[in-house]
XYZ file of C-alpha atoms in Angstrom:
139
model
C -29.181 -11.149 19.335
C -26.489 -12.587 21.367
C -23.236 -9.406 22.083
C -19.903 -9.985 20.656
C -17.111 -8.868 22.924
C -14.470 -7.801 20.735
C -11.000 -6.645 22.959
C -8.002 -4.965 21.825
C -4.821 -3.799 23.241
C -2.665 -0.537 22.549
C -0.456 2.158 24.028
C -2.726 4.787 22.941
C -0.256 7.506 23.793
C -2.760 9.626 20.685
C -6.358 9.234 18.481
C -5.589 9.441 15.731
C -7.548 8.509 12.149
C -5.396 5.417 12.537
C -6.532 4.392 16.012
C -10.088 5.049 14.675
C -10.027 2.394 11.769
C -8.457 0.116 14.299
C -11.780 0.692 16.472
C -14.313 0.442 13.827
C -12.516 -2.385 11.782
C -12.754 -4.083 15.456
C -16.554 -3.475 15.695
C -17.469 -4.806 12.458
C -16.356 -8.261 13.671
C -19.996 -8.737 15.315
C -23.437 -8.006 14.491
C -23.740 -6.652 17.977
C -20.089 -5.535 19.183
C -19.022 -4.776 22.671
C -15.178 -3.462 21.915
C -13.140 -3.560 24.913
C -9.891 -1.730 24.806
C -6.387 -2.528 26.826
C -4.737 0.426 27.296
C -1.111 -0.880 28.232
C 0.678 -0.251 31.703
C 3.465 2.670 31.430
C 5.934 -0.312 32.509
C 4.306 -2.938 29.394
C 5.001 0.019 27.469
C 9.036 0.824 27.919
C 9.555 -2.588 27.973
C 7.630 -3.107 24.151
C 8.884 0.206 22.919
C 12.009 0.852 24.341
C 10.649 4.577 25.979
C 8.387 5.553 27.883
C 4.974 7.198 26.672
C 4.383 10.802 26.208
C 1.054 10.680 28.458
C 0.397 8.241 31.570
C -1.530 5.366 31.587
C -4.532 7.218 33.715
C -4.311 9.701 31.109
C -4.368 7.470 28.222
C -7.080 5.271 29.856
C -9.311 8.369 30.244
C -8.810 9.231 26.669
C -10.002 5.916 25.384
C -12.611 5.790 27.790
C -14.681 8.740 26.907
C -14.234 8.002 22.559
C -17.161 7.087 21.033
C -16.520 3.836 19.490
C -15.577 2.630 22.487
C -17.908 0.188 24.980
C -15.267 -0.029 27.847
C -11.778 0.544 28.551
C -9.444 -1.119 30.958
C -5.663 -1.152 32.248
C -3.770 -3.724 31.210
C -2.125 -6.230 33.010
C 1.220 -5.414 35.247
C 2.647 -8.658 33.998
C 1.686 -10.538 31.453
C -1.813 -10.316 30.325
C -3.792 -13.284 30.525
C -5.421 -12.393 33.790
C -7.750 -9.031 32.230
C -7.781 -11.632 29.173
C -9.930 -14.061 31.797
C -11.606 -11.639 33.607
C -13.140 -10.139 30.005
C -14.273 -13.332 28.197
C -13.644 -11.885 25.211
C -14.927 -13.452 22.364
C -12.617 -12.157 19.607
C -9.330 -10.811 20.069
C -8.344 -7.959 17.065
C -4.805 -7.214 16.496
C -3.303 -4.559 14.768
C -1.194 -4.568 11.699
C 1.366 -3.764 13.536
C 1.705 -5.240 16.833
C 4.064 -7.939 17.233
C 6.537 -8.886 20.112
C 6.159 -12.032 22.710
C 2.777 -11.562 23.564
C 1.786 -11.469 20.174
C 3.789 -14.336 19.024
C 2.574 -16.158 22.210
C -1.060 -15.554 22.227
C -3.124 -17.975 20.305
C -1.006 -20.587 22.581
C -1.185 -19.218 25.402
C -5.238 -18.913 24.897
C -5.244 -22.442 23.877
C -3.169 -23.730 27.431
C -5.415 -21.721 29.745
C -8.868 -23.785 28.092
C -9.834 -20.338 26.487
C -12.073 -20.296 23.110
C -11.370 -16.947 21.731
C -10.898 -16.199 18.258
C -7.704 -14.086 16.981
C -7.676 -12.246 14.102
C -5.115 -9.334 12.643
C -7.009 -6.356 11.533
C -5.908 -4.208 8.555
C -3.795 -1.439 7.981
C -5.214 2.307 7.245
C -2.885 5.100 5.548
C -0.444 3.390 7.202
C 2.293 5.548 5.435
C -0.011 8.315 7.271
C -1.411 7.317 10.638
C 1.227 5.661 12.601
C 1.509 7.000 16.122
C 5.793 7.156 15.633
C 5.074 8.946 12.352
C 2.950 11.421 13.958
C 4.493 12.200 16.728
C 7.550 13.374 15.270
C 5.939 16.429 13.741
C-alpha cells in the first residue's frame, strides 16, 4: 500500500483539541497517511495576523514535531510557499476551516502554474465556538 502525504500549514502558537481534529481529520484522507505540518515563519505570521506569535517559530516547530499524530514537521517558507510545497510532493493539501488570506485564495492556481498534481481540500470545523486559538488565548 502506496503512502499518502497529506501537508498542512498553521501558526501553531498552542495544541489544542482544535489543532488535534485538524491533525486527525488530515490523516483520515489516506489509507496510509504521512501528515506533514508547516509551521509558519514568525515574519508569515505578523504579516497574516497582524501580531506577532506568543512563542517562536523554533519553539512552535518543536512542539509540533514531537505530537503524536504528527509524521514530520517543517518551517515554512520565508516568502511565499511554493518552494517547501515542491520540495514535499505532497499529495493532498488540507486546509482549515478557517484559513483564508492570499495564499489561500491563490493556491489551487498557483499549484496548477507550477505543473503540480496535488489535491486541495478544506477540512472541517471542531467546537469551533470552543477551540479557536484567538478564543483561547484570551483566557
Amino acid at each position: 500500500m502506496t503512502m499518502t502525504r497529506i501537508m498542512v500549514f498553521g501558526t501553531f502558537d498552542m495544541i489544542h483539541a482544535g489543532h488535534e481534529d485538524f491533525f486527525r481529520q488530515a490523516r483520515a484522507l489516506g489509507a496510509k497517511p504521512h501528515l506533514i505540518v508547516s509551521v509558519a515563519r514568525d515574519s508569515a505570521v505578523e504579516k497574516i495576523k497582524g501580531t506577532k506569535p506568543k512563542h517562536s517559530e523554533d519553539e512552535r516547530l518543536a512542539c509540533i514535531a514531537a505530537h503524536p499524530l504528527i509524521d514530520e514537521a517543517l518551517l515554512g517558507d520565508e516568502e511565499g510557499y511554493m518552494e517547501h510545497i515542491r520540495a514535499k510532493a505532497p499529495d493532498t493539501i488540507a486546509l482549515g476551516y478557517d484559513q483564508e488570506g492570499e495564499y489561500v485564495e491563490r493556491l489551487e492556481r498557483d499549484l496548477h502554474a507550477e505543473g503540480l498534481k496535488i489535491h486541495v481540500v478544506r477540512l472541517l470545523p471542531y467546537r469551533s465556538d470552543v477551540f479557536k486559538t484567538s478564543k483561547l488565548s484570551k483566557g
